[in-house]
PDB file of N, CA, C and O in Angstrom:
ATOM      1  N   LEU A   1      -5.226  10.894  35.733  1.00 90.00           N
ATOM      2  CA  LEU A   1      -5.629  12.066  36.599  1.00 90.00           C
ATOM      3  C   LEU A   1      -7.048  12.019  36.719  1.00 90.00           C
ATOM      4  O   LEU A   1      -7.830  11.795  35.701  1.00 90.00           O
ATOM      5  N   PHE A   2      -7.532  12.379  37.928  1.00 94.00           N
ATOM      6  CA  PHE A   2      -8.977  12.488  38.023  1.00 94.00           C
ATOM      7  C   PHE A   2      -9.192  13.872  38.903  1.00 94.00           C
ATOM      8  O   PHE A   2      -8.220  14.400  39.484  1.00 94.00           O
ATOM      9  N   SER A   3     -10.479  14.195  38.752  1.00 97.00           N
ATOM     10  CA  SER A   3     -10.823  15.640  39.241  1.00 97.00           C
ATOM     11  C   SER A   3     -11.843  15.389  40.389  1.00 97.00           C
ATOM     12  O   SER A   3     -12.860  14.536  40.294  1.00 97.00           O
ATOM     13  N   VAL A   4     -11.565  16.064  41.525  1.00 98.00           N
ATOM     14  CA  VAL A   4     -12.578  16.076  42.581  1.00 98.00           C
ATOM     15  C   VAL A   4     -13.133  17.515  42.578  1.00 98.00           C
ATOM     16  O   VAL A   4     -12.347  18.470  42.644  1.00 98.00           O
ATOM     17  N   ILE A   5     -14.365  17.551  42.585  1.00 97.00           N
ATOM     18  CA  ILE A   5     -15.175  18.958  42.598  1.00 97.00           C
ATOM     19  C   ILE A   5     -15.765  19.062  44.045  1.00 97.00           C
ATOM     20  O   ILE A   5     -16.640  18.093  44.320  1.00 97.00           O
ATOM     21  N   ILE A   6     -15.630  20.097  44.619  1.00 96.00           N
ATOM     22  CA  ILE A   6     -16.257  20.490  45.793  1.00 96.00           C
ATOM     23  C   ILE A   6     -17.059  21.902  45.747  1.00 96.00           C
ATOM     24  O   ILE A   6     -16.425  22.880  45.819  1.00 96.00           O
ATOM     25  N   PRO A   7     -18.376  21.728  45.533  1.00 95.00           N
ATOM     26  CA  PRO A   7     -19.099  22.917  45.554  1.00 95.00           C
ATOM     27  C   PRO A   7     -19.275  23.497  47.091  1.00 95.00           C
ATOM     28  O   PRO A   7     -19.585  22.513  47.897  1.00 95.00           O
ATOM     29  N   THR A   8     -19.158  24.712  47.192  1.00 94.00           N
ATOM     30  CA  THR A   8     -19.396  25.253  48.624  1.00 94.00           C
ATOM     31  C   THR A   8     -19.920  26.617  48.706  1.00 94.00           C
ATOM     32  O   THR A   8     -19.901  27.403  47.771  1.00 94.00           O
ATOM     33  N   LYS A   9     -20.733  26.905  49.687  1.00 93.00           N
ATOM     34  CA  LYS A   9     -21.161  28.115  49.937  1.00 93.00           C
ATOM     35  C   LYS A   9     -21.460  28.302  51.522  1.00 93.00           C
ATOM     36  O   LYS A   9     -22.220  27.602  52.157  1.00 93.00           O
ATOM     37  N   ASN A  10     -20.633  29.238  52.153  1.00 94.00           N
ATOM     38  CA  ASN A  10     -20.645  29.487  53.582  1.00 94.00           C
ATOM     39  C   ASN A  10     -20.463  28.146  54.266  1.00 94.00           C
ATOM     40  O   ASN A  10     -21.118  28.133  55.376  1.00 94.00           O
ATOM     41  N   ARG A  11     -19.495  27.449  54.132  1.00 94.00           N
ATOM     42  CA  ARG A  11     -19.160  26.293  54.806  1.00 94.00           C
ATOM     43  C   ARG A  11     -17.697  26.305  55.334  1.00 94.00           C
ATOM     44  O   ARG A  11     -17.128  25.193  55.166  1.00 94.00           O
ATOM     45  N   ALA A  12     -17.095  27.388  55.557  1.00 95.00           N
ATOM     46  CA  ALA A  12     -15.748  27.361  55.749  1.00 95.00           C
ATOM     47  C   ALA A  12     -15.430  26.329  56.914  1.00 95.00           C
ATOM     48  O   ALA A  12     -14.268  25.757  56.836  1.00 95.00           O
ATOM     49  N   SER A  13     -16.219  26.193  57.860  1.00 92.00           N
ATOM     50  CA  SER A  13     -15.927  25.403  59.070  1.00 92.00           C
ATOM     51  C   SER A  13     -15.934  24.042  58.708  1.00 92.00           C
ATOM     52  O   SER A  13     -15.173  23.042  59.242  1.00 92.00           O
ATOM     53  N   LEU A  14     -16.524  23.554  57.679  1.00 96.00           N
ATOM     54  CA  LEU A  14     -16.343  22.075  57.162  1.00 96.00           C
ATOM     55  C   LEU A  14     -15.423  21.835  55.917  1.00 96.00           C
ATOM     56  O   LEU A  14     -14.936  20.845  55.627  1.00 96.00           O
ATOM     57  N   LEU A  15     -15.246  23.009  55.259  1.00 97.00           N
ATOM     58  CA  LEU A  15     -14.376  22.943  54.128  1.00 97.00           C
ATOM     59  C   LEU A  15     -12.855  22.511  54.311  1.00 97.00           C
ATOM     60  O   LEU A  15     -12.182  21.826  53.677  1.00 97.00           O
ATOM     61  N   LYS A  16     -12.400  22.927  55.522  1.00 95.00           N
ATOM     62  CA  LYS A  16     -11.005  22.489  55.812  1.00 95.00           C
ATOM     63  C   LYS A  16     -10.845  21.070  55.871  1.00 95.00           C
ATOM     64  O   LYS A  16      -9.980  20.620  55.340  1.00 95.00           O
ATOM     65  N   GLU A  17     -11.762  20.682  56.390  1.00 96.00           N
ATOM     66  CA  GLU A  17     -11.893  19.150  56.875  1.00 96.00           C
ATOM     67  C   GLU A  17     -11.992  18.372  55.370  1.00 96.00           C
ATOM     68  O   GLU A  17     -11.360  17.181  55.114  1.00 96.00           O
ATOM     69  N   ALA A  18     -13.042  18.950  54.546  1.00 97.00           N
ATOM     70  CA  ALA A  18     -13.175  18.322  53.271  1.00 97.00           C
ATOM     71  C   ALA A  18     -11.937  18.321  52.369  1.00 97.00           C
ATOM     72  O   ALA A  18     -11.648  17.249  51.827  1.00 97.00           O
ATOM     73  N   ILE A  19     -11.315  19.460  52.292  1.00 98.00           N
ATOM     74  CA  ILE A  19     -10.038  19.567  51.541  1.00 98.00           C
ATOM     75  C   ILE A  19      -9.019  18.833  52.092  1.00 98.00           C
ATOM     76  O   ILE A  19      -8.170  17.895  51.352  1.00 98.00           O
ATOM     77  N   GLY A  20      -8.860  18.717  53.389  1.00 96.00           N
ATOM     78  CA  GLY A  20      -7.705  17.816  54.056  1.00 96.00           C
ATOM     79  C   GLY A  20      -8.015  16.285  53.774  1.00 96.00           C
ATOM     80  O   GLY A  20      -6.979  15.650  53.524  1.00 96.00           O
ATOM     81  N   SER A  21      -9.237  16.016  53.772  1.00 96.00           N
ATOM     82  CA  SER A  21      -9.490  14.484  53.454  1.00 96.00           C
ATOM     83  C   SER A  21      -8.990  14.173  52.099  1.00 96.00           C
ATOM     84  O   SER A  21      -8.508  13.125  51.799  1.00 96.00           O
ATOM     85  N   VAL A  22      -9.302  15.152  50.961  1.00 97.00           N
ATOM     86  CA  VAL A  22      -8.876  14.881  49.757  1.00 97.00           C
ATOM     87  C   VAL A  22      -7.503  14.653  49.645  1.00 97.00           C
ATOM     88  O   VAL A  22      -6.900  13.857  48.953  1.00 97.00           O
ATOM     89  N   LEU A  23      -6.722  15.629  50.167  1.00 96.00           N
ATOM     90  CA  LEU A  23      -5.359  15.763  50.083  1.00 96.00           C
ATOM     91  C   LEU A  23      -4.539  14.599  50.777  1.00 96.00           C
ATOM     92  O   LEU A  23      -3.503  14.271  50.448  1.00 96.00           O
ATOM     93  N   ARG A  24      -5.168  13.937  51.696  1.00 95.00           N
ATOM     94  CA  ARG A  24      -4.560  12.892  52.626  1.00 95.00           C
ATOM     95  C   ARG A  24      -4.663  11.443  51.649  1.00 95.00           C
ATOM     96  O   ARG A  24      -4.242  10.484  52.033  1.00 95.00           O
ATOM     97  N   GLN A  25      -5.268  11.377  50.494  1.00 92.00           N
ATOM     98  CA  GLN A  25      -5.526  10.224  49.844  1.00 92.00           C
ATOM     99  C   GLN A  25      -4.179   9.748  49.270  1.00 92.00           C
ATOM    100  O   GLN A  25      -3.195  10.651  49.099  1.00 92.00           O
ATOM    101  N   SER A  26      -4.036   8.493  49.291  1.00 93.00           N
ATOM    102  CA  SER A  26      -2.533   7.859  48.927  1.00 93.00           C
ATOM    103  C   SER A  26      -2.340   8.055  47.547  1.00 93.00           C
ATOM    104  O   SER A  26      -1.199   8.203  46.993  1.00 93.00           O
ATOM    105  N   HIS A  27      -3.362   8.178  46.628  1.00 91.00           N
ATOM    106  CA  HIS A  27      -3.245   8.446  45.200  1.00 91.00           C
ATOM    107  C   HIS A  27      -2.954   9.930  45.093  1.00 91.00           C
ATOM    108  O   HIS A  27      -3.662  10.797  45.514  1.00 91.00           O
ATOM    109  N   GLU A  28      -2.004  10.344  44.321  1.00 91.00           N
ATOM    110  CA  GLU A  28      -1.533  11.789  44.205  1.00 91.00           C
ATOM    111  C   GLU A  28      -1.886  12.318  42.896  1.00 91.00           C
ATOM    112  O   GLU A  28      -1.729  13.653  42.797  1.00 91.00           O
ATOM    113  N   ASP A  29      -2.260  11.720  41.798  1.00 94.00           N
ATOM    114  CA  ASP A  29      -2.625  12.181  40.652  1.00 94.00           C
ATOM    115  C   ASP A  29      -3.871  12.791  40.340  1.00 94.00           C
ATOM    116  O   ASP A  29      -4.648  12.041  39.714  1.00 94.00           O
ATOM    117  N   PHE A  30      -4.225  13.777  41.043  1.00 96.00           N
ATOM    118  CA  PHE A  30      -5.617  14.362  41.013  1.00 96.00           C
ATOM    119  C   PHE A  30      -5.558  15.971  41.113  1.00 96.00           C
ATOM    120  O   PHE A  30      -4.539  16.476  41.357  1.00 96.00           O
ATOM    121  N   GLU A  31      -6.687  16.562  40.785  1.00 97.00           N
ATOM    122  CA  GLU A  31      -6.801  18.022  41.036  1.00 97.00           C
ATOM    123  C   GLU A  31      -7.960  18.190  41.826  1.00 97.00           C
ATOM    124  O   GLU A  31      -8.973  17.169  41.722  1.00 97.00           O
ATOM    125  N   LEU A  32      -7.932  19.077  42.599  1.00 98.00           N
ATOM    126  CA  LEU A  32      -9.152  19.344  43.482  1.00 98.00           C
ATOM    127  C   LEU A  32      -9.758  20.811  43.255  1.00 98.00           C
ATOM    128  O   LEU A  32      -8.887  21.814  43.142  1.00 98.00           O
ATOM    129  N   ILE A  33     -10.909  20.877  42.642  1.00 98.00           N
ATOM    130  CA  ILE A  33     -11.491  22.002  42.177  1.00 98.00           C
ATOM    131  C   ILE A  33     -12.578  22.315  43.215  1.00 98.00           C
ATOM    132  O   ILE A  33     -13.512  21.674  43.569  1.00 98.00           O
ATOM    133  N   VAL A  34     -12.257  23.593  43.838  1.00 97.00           N
ATOM    134  CA  VAL A  34     -13.342  24.280  44.921  1.00 97.00           C
ATOM    135  C   VAL A  34     -14.060  25.142  44.066  1.00 97.00           C
ATOM    136  O   VAL A  34     -13.568  26.138  43.578  1.00 97.00           O
ATOM    137  N   ILE A  35     -15.475  25.010  44.099  1.00 95.00           N
ATOM    138  CA  ILE A  35     -16.388  26.018  43.450  1.00 95.00           C
ATOM    139  C   ILE A  35     -16.990  26.714  44.469  1.00 95.00           C
ATOM    140  O   ILE A  35     -17.860  26.233  45.165  1.00 95.00           O
ATOM    141  N   ASP A  36     -16.734  28.005  44.747  1.00 94.00           N
ATOM    142  CA  ASP A  36     -17.235  28.857  45.769  1.00 94.00           C
ATOM    143  C   ASP A  36     -18.524  29.604  45.255  1.00 94.00           C
ATOM    144  O   ASP A  36     -18.494  30.424  44.212  1.00 94.00           O
ATOM    145  N   ASP A  37     -19.645  29.460  45.737  1.00 91.00           N
ATOM    146  CA  ASP A  37     -20.890  30.052  45.287  1.00 91.00           C
ATOM    147  C   ASP A  37     -21.228  31.410  45.996  1.00 91.00           C
ATOM    148  O   ASP A  37     -22.282  31.552  46.616  1.00 91.00           O
ATOM    149  N   HIS A  38     -20.207  32.162  45.939  1.00 90.00           N
ATOM    150  CA  HIS A  38     -20.300  33.549  46.489  1.00 90.00           C
ATOM    151  C   HIS A  38     -20.325  33.471  48.130  1.00 90.00           C
ATOM    152  O   HIS A  38     -21.376  34.121  48.667  1.00 90.00           O
ATOM    153  N   SER A  39     -19.633  32.700  48.682  1.00 93.00           N
ATOM    154  CA  SER A  39     -19.629  32.713  50.244  1.00 93.00           C
ATOM    155  C   SER A  39     -19.267  34.080  50.829  1.00 93.00           C
ATOM    156  O   SER A  39     -18.522  34.843  50.236  1.00 93.00           O
ATOM    157  N   VAL A  40     -19.949  34.341  51.920  1.00 94.00           N
ATOM    158  CA  VAL A  40     -19.532  35.584  52.717  1.00 94.00           C
ATOM    159  C   VAL A  40     -18.887  35.128  54.022  1.00 94.00           C
ATOM    160  O   VAL A  40     -18.767  36.127  54.983  1.00 94.00           O
ATOM    161  N   ASP A  41     -18.311  33.862  54.111  1.00 95.00           N
ATOM    162  CA  ASP A  41     -17.717  33.696  55.281  1.00 95.00           C
ATOM    163  C   ASP A  41     -16.244  33.611  55.097  1.00 95.00           C
ATOM    164  O   ASP A  41     -15.779  34.155  54.226  1.00 95.00           O
ATOM    165  N   GLU A  42     -15.527  32.824  55.800  1.00 96.00           N
ATOM    166  CA  GLU A  42     -13.945  32.665  55.671  1.00 96.00           C
ATOM    167  C   GLU A  42     -13.604  31.587  54.558  1.00 96.00           C
ATOM    168  O   GLU A  42     -12.326  31.128  54.599  1.00 96.00           O
ATOM    169  N   THR A  43     -14.481  31.305  53.777  1.00 96.00           N
ATOM    170  CA  THR A  43     -14.243  30.142  52.774  1.00 96.00           C
ATOM    171  C   THR A  43     -12.767  30.428  51.971  1.00 96.00           C
ATOM    172  O   THR A  43     -11.950  29.530  51.887  1.00 96.00           O
ATOM    173  N   ILE A  44     -12.707  31.610  51.400  1.00 95.00           N
ATOM    174  CA  ILE A  44     -11.292  31.877  50.665  1.00 95.00           C
ATOM    175  C   ILE A  44     -10.160  31.850  51.472  1.00 95.00           C
ATOM    176  O   ILE A  44      -9.108  31.334  51.136  1.00 95.00           O
ATOM    177  N   ASN A  45     -10.179  32.283  52.886  1.00 96.00           N
ATOM    178  CA  ASN A  45      -8.973  32.085  53.804  1.00 96.00           C
ATOM    179  C   ASN A  45      -8.763  30.608  53.937  1.00 96.00           C
ATOM    180  O   ASN A  45      -7.600  30.216  54.137  1.00 96.00           O
ATOM    181  N   VAL A  46      -9.780  29.714  54.147  1.00 97.00           N
ATOM    182  CA  VAL A  46      -9.531  28.379  54.171  1.00 97.00           C
ATOM    183  C   VAL A  46      -8.804  27.872  53.008  1.00 97.00           C
ATOM    184  O   VAL A  46      -7.867  27.126  53.235  1.00 97.00           O
ATOM    185  N   ILE A  47      -9.173  27.954  51.881  1.00 96.00           N
ATOM    186  CA  ILE A  47      -8.616  27.532  50.664  1.00 96.00           C
ATOM    187  C   ILE A  47      -7.183  28.133  50.534  1.00 96.00           C
ATOM    188  O   ILE A  47      -6.391  27.260  50.416  1.00 96.00           O
ATOM    189  N   ASP A  48      -7.040  29.452  50.879  1.00 96.00           N
ATOM    190  CA  ASP A  48      -5.611  29.975  50.684  1.00 96.00           C
ATOM    191  C   ASP A  48      -4.690  29.471  51.714  1.00 96.00           C
ATOM    192  O   ASP A  48      -3.514  29.379  51.694  1.00 96.00           O
ATOM    193  N   SER A  49      -5.212  28.792  52.975  1.00 96.00           N
ATOM    194  CA  SER A  49      -4.428  28.140  54.028  1.00 96.00           C
ATOM    195  C   SER A  49      -3.681  27.017  53.423  1.00 96.00           C
ATOM    196  O   SER A  49      -2.683  26.432  54.077  1.00 96.00           O
ATOM    197  N   PHE A  50      -4.176  26.273  52.431  1.00 96.00           N
ATOM    198  CA  PHE A  50      -3.491  25.200  51.901  1.00 96.00           C
ATOM    199  C   PHE A  50      -2.552  25.499  50.716  1.00 96.00           C
ATOM    200  O   PHE A  50      -3.023  26.340  49.843  1.00 96.00           O
ATOM    201  N   HIS A  51      -1.419  25.174  50.677  1.00 95.00           N
ATOM    202  CA  HIS A  51      -0.345  25.491  49.703  1.00 95.00           C
ATOM    203  C   HIS A  51      -0.136  24.252  48.847  1.00 95.00           C
ATOM    204  O   HIS A  51       0.869  23.501  49.212  1.00 95.00           O
ATOM    205  N   ASP A  52      -1.136  23.974  48.038  1.00 96.00           N
ATOM    206  CA  ASP A  52      -0.999  22.761  47.101  1.00 96.00           C
ATOM    207  C   ASP A  52      -1.378  23.095  45.638  1.00 96.00           C
ATOM    208  O   ASP A  52      -2.579  23.600  45.554  1.00 96.00           O
ATOM    209  N   GLU A  53      -0.575  22.831  44.757  1.00 95.00           N
ATOM    210  CA  GLU A  53      -0.796  23.282  43.448  1.00 95.00           C
ATOM    211  C   GLU A  53      -1.854  22.364  42.803  1.00 95.00           C
ATOM    212  O   GLU A  53      -2.280  22.712  41.759  1.00 95.00           O
ATOM    213  N   ARG A  54      -2.282  21.351  43.507  1.00 97.00           N
ATOM    214  CA  ARG A  54      -3.550  20.588  42.812  1.00 97.00           C
ATOM    215  C   ARG A  54      -4.697  21.206  43.008  1.00 97.00           C
ATOM    216  O   ARG A  54      -5.776  20.802  42.542  1.00 97.00           O
ATOM    217  N   ILE A  55      -4.987  22.410  44.007  1.00 97.00           N
ATOM    218  CA  ILE A  55      -6.177  22.863  44.371  1.00 97.00           C
ATOM    219  C   ILE A  55      -6.458  24.105  43.351  1.00 97.00           C
ATOM    220  O   ILE A  55      -5.559  24.969  43.158  1.00 97.00           O
ATOM    221  N   LYS A  56      -7.506  24.041  42.799  1.00 97.00           N
ATOM    222  CA  LYS A  56      -7.896  25.106  41.752  1.00 97.00           C
ATOM    223  C   LYS A  56      -9.159  25.610  42.504  1.00 97.00           C
ATOM    224  O   LYS A  56     -10.067  24.867  43.142  1.00 97.00           O
ATOM    225  N   TYR A  57      -9.313  27.130  42.322  1.00 96.00           N
ATOM    226  CA  TYR A  57     -10.509  27.832  42.997  1.00 96.00           C
ATOM    227  C   TYR A  57     -11.290  28.436  42.027  1.00 96.00           C
ATOM    228  O   TYR A  57     -10.696  29.108  41.059  1.00 96.00           O
ATOM    229  N   ALA A  58     -12.546  28.401  42.022  1.00 95.00           N
ATOM    230  CA  ALA A  58     -13.377  29.214  41.049  1.00 95.00           C
ATOM    231  C   ALA A  58     -14.547  29.987  41.761  1.00 95.00           C
ATOM    232  O   ALA A  58     -15.273  29.217  42.616  1.00 95.00           O
ATOM    233  N   LEU A  59     -14.816  31.170  41.517  1.00 92.00           N
ATOM    234  CA  LEU A  59     -15.919  31.915  42.206  1.00 92.00           C
ATOM    235  C   LEU A  59     -17.105  31.764  41.104  1.00 92.00           C
ATOM    236  O   LEU A  59     -17.018  32.213  39.838  1.00 92.00           O
ATOM    237  N   ASN A  60     -18.228  31.082  41.652  1.00 87.00           N
ATOM    238  CA  ASN A  60     -19.344  30.908  40.835  1.00 87.00           C
ATOM    239  C   ASN A  60     -20.400  31.982  40.978  1.00 87.00           C
ATOM    240  O   ASN A  60     -20.527  32.638  42.151  1.00 87.00           O
ATOM    241  N   LYS A  61     -21.285  32.295  40.032  1.00 79.00           N
ATOM    242  CA  LYS A  61     -22.330  33.123  40.145  1.00 79.00           C
ATOM    243  C   LYS A  61     -23.365  32.463  41.176  1.00 79.00           C
ATOM    244  O   LYS A  61     -23.735  31.309  40.859  1.00 79.00           O
ATOM    245  N   SER A  62     -23.812  33.038  42.236  1.00 70.00           N
ATOM    246  CA  SER A  62     -24.651  32.547  43.052  1.00 70.00           C
ATOM    247  C   SER A  62     -25.931  31.763  42.487  1.00 70.00           C
ATOM    248  O   SER A  62     -26.975  32.317  42.334  1.00 70.00           O
ATOM    249  N   GLU A  63     -25.686  30.479  42.017  1.00 73.00           N
ATOM    250  CA  GLU A  63     -26.704  29.758  41.455  1.00 73.00           C
ATOM    251  C   GLU A  63     -26.990  28.501  41.839  1.00 73.00           C
ATOM    252  O   GLU A  63     -27.679  27.616  41.151  1.00 73.00           O
ATOM    253  N   GLU A  64     -26.640  27.966  42.992  1.00 74.00           N
ATOM    254  CA  GLU A  64     -26.787  26.853  43.671  1.00 74.00           C
ATOM    255  C   GLU A  64     -26.048  25.654  43.126  1.00 74.00           C
ATOM    256  O   GLU A  64     -25.108  25.840  42.385  1.00 74.00           O
ATOM    257  N   ARG A  65     -26.184  24.483  43.811  1.00 73.00           N
ATOM    258  CA  ARG A  65     -25.303  23.330  43.745  1.00 73.00           C
ATOM    259  C   ARG A  65     -25.139  22.826  42.331  1.00 73.00           C
ATOM    260  O   ARG A  65     -24.036  22.556  41.895  1.00 73.00           O
ATOM    261  N   SER A  66     -26.218  22.709  41.517  1.00 85.00           N
ATOM    262  CA  SER A  66     -25.950  21.964  40.402  1.00 85.00           C
ATOM    263  C   SER A  66     -25.159  22.989  39.309  1.00 85.00           C
ATOM    264  O   SER A  66     -24.471  22.397  38.590  1.00 85.00           O
ATOM    265  N   ALA A  67     -25.455  24.254  39.315  1.00 89.00           N
ATOM    266  CA  ALA A  67     -24.512  25.106  38.588  1.00 89.00           C
ATOM    267  C   ALA A  67     -23.125  25.140  38.955  1.00 89.00           C
ATOM    268  O   ALA A  67     -22.228  25.176  38.158  1.00 89.00           O
ATOM    269  N   ALA A  68     -22.852  24.964  40.286  1.00 89.00           N
ATOM    270  CA  ALA A  68     -21.442  24.932  40.872  1.00 89.00           C
ATOM    271  C   ALA A  68     -20.878  23.631  40.275  1.00 89.00           C
ATOM    272  O   ALA A  68     -19.742  23.672  39.911  1.00 89.00           O
ATOM    273  N   ARG A  69     -21.750  22.545  40.328  1.00 92.00           N
ATOM    274  CA  ARG A  69     -21.057  21.416  39.761  1.00 92.00           C
ATOM    275  C   ARG A  69     -20.693  21.367  38.382  1.00 92.00           C
ATOM    276  O   ARG A  69     -19.828  20.869  37.857  1.00 92.00           O
ATOM    277  N   ASN A  70     -21.601  22.017  37.577  1.00 92.00           N
ATOM    278  CA  ASN A  70     -21.337  22.126  36.240  1.00 92.00           C
ATOM    279  C   ASN A  70     -19.997  23.016  36.105  1.00 92.00           C
ATOM    280  O   ASN A  70     -19.406  22.758  34.763  1.00 92.00           O
ATOM    281  N   THR A  71     -19.964  24.018  36.665  1.00 93.00           N
ATOM    282  CA  THR A  71     -18.744  24.871  36.643  1.00 93.00           C
ATOM    283  C   THR A  71     -17.655  24.137  36.736  1.00 93.00           C
ATOM    284  O   THR A  71     -16.586  24.025  36.085  1.00 93.00           O
ATOM    285  N   GLY A  72     -17.479  23.237  37.902  1.00 94.00           N
ATOM    286  CA  GLY A  72     -16.542  22.386  38.089  1.00 94.00           C
ATOM    287  C   GLY A  72     -16.062  21.427  36.895  1.00 94.00           C
ATOM    288  O   GLY A  72     -14.997  21.152  36.634  1.00 94.00           O
ATOM    289  N   ILE A  73     -17.214  20.907  36.411  1.00 95.00           N
ATOM    290  CA  ILE A  73     -17.076  19.965  35.061  1.00 95.00           C
ATOM    291  C   ILE A  73     -16.151  20.706  33.951  1.00 95.00           C
ATOM    292  O   ILE A  73     -15.286  20.242  33.399  1.00 95.00           O
ATOM    293  N   ASP A  74     -16.708  22.005  33.875  1.00 95.00           N
ATOM    294  CA  ASP A  74     -16.103  22.700  32.871  1.00 95.00           C
ATOM    295  C   ASP A  74     -14.673  23.062  32.908  1.00 95.00           C
ATOM    296  O   ASP A  74     -13.891  23.209  31.926  1.00 95.00           O
ATOM    297  N   ILE A  75     -14.261  23.274  34.133  1.00 95.00           N
ATOM    298  CA  ILE A  75     -12.863  23.413  34.619  1.00 95.00           C
ATOM    299  C   ILE A  75     -11.966  22.200  34.634  1.00 95.00           C
ATOM    300  O   ILE A  75     -10.850  22.170  34.331  1.00 95.00           O
ATOM    301  N   ALA A  76     -12.543  21.032  34.874  1.00 97.00           N
ATOM    302  CA  ALA A  76     -11.869  19.798  35.103  1.00 97.00           C
ATOM    303  C   ALA A  76     -11.148  19.207  33.960  1.00 97.00           C
ATOM    304  O   ALA A  76     -11.532  19.432  32.889  1.00 97.00           O
ATOM    305  N   VAL A  77      -9.970  18.832  34.181  1.00 96.00           N
ATOM    306  CA  VAL A  77      -9.155  18.179  33.100  1.00 96.00           C
ATOM    307  C   VAL A  77      -8.970  16.844  33.363  1.00 96.00           C
ATOM    308  O   VAL A  77      -8.373  16.013  32.461  1.00 96.00           O
ATOM    309  N   GLY A  78      -9.421  16.163  34.412  1.00 95.00           N
ATOM    310  CA  GLY A  78      -9.180  14.707  34.770  1.00 95.00           C
ATOM    311  C   GLY A  78     -10.164  13.897  33.775  1.00 95.00           C
ATOM    312  O   GLY A  78     -11.155  14.364  33.253  1.00 95.00           O
ATOM    313  N   GLU A  79      -9.652  12.661  33.644  1.00 95.00           N
ATOM    314  CA  GLU A  79     -10.484  11.617  32.995  1.00 95.00           C
ATOM    315  C   GLU A  79     -11.739  11.120  33.766  1.00 95.00           C
ATOM    316  O   GLU A  79     -12.695  10.929  33.182  1.00 95.00           O
ATOM    317  N   TYR A  80     -11.610  11.250  35.102  1.00 96.00           N
ATOM    318  CA  TYR A  80     -12.821  10.809  35.832  1.00 96.00           C
ATOM    319  C   TYR A  80     -13.041  12.059  36.608  1.00 96.00           C
ATOM    320  O   TYR A  80     -12.199  12.771  37.243  1.00 96.00           O
ATOM    321  N   ILE A  81     -14.369  12.177  37.113  1.00 96.00           N
ATOM    322  CA  ILE A  81     -14.803  13.256  37.880  1.00 96.00           C
ATOM    323  C   ILE A  81     -15.510  12.809  39.183  1.00 96.00           C
ATOM    324  O   ILE A  81     -16.310  11.723  39.065  1.00 96.00           O
ATOM    325  N   CYS A  82     -15.188  13.390  40.444  1.00 94.00           N
ATOM    326  CA  CYS A  82     -15.712  12.979  41.652  1.00 94.00           C
ATOM    327  C   CYS A  82     -16.302  14.136  42.384  1.00 94.00           C
ATOM    328  O   CYS A  82     -15.800  15.260  42.268  1.00 94.00           O
ATOM    329  N   PHE A  83     -17.475  13.923  42.969  1.00 92.00           N
ATOM    330  CA  PHE A  83     -17.948  14.904  43.913  1.00 92.00           C
ATOM    331  C   PHE A  83     -17.883  14.599  45.243  1.00 92.00           C
ATOM    332  O   PHE A  83     -18.145  13.579  45.620  1.00 92.00           O
TER     333      PHE A  83
END
């Protein structure tokens, strides 16, 4: 199992493509962790449009990318971590 972490803030227009790219991988033993840094756009709707149990969502305190990555690492259960 490996963990893919996507930190995001107000990037709903790009997030759908990013999530789709991860889900299209031929290897299926992964989790996808989306860390939302308090977006005010349609980010949560984009995430909710995917119905895949491998996707985890966490709302982070608006602290920028490095803190969002650290939150993702704390949540991750994979042996390897990818950003």
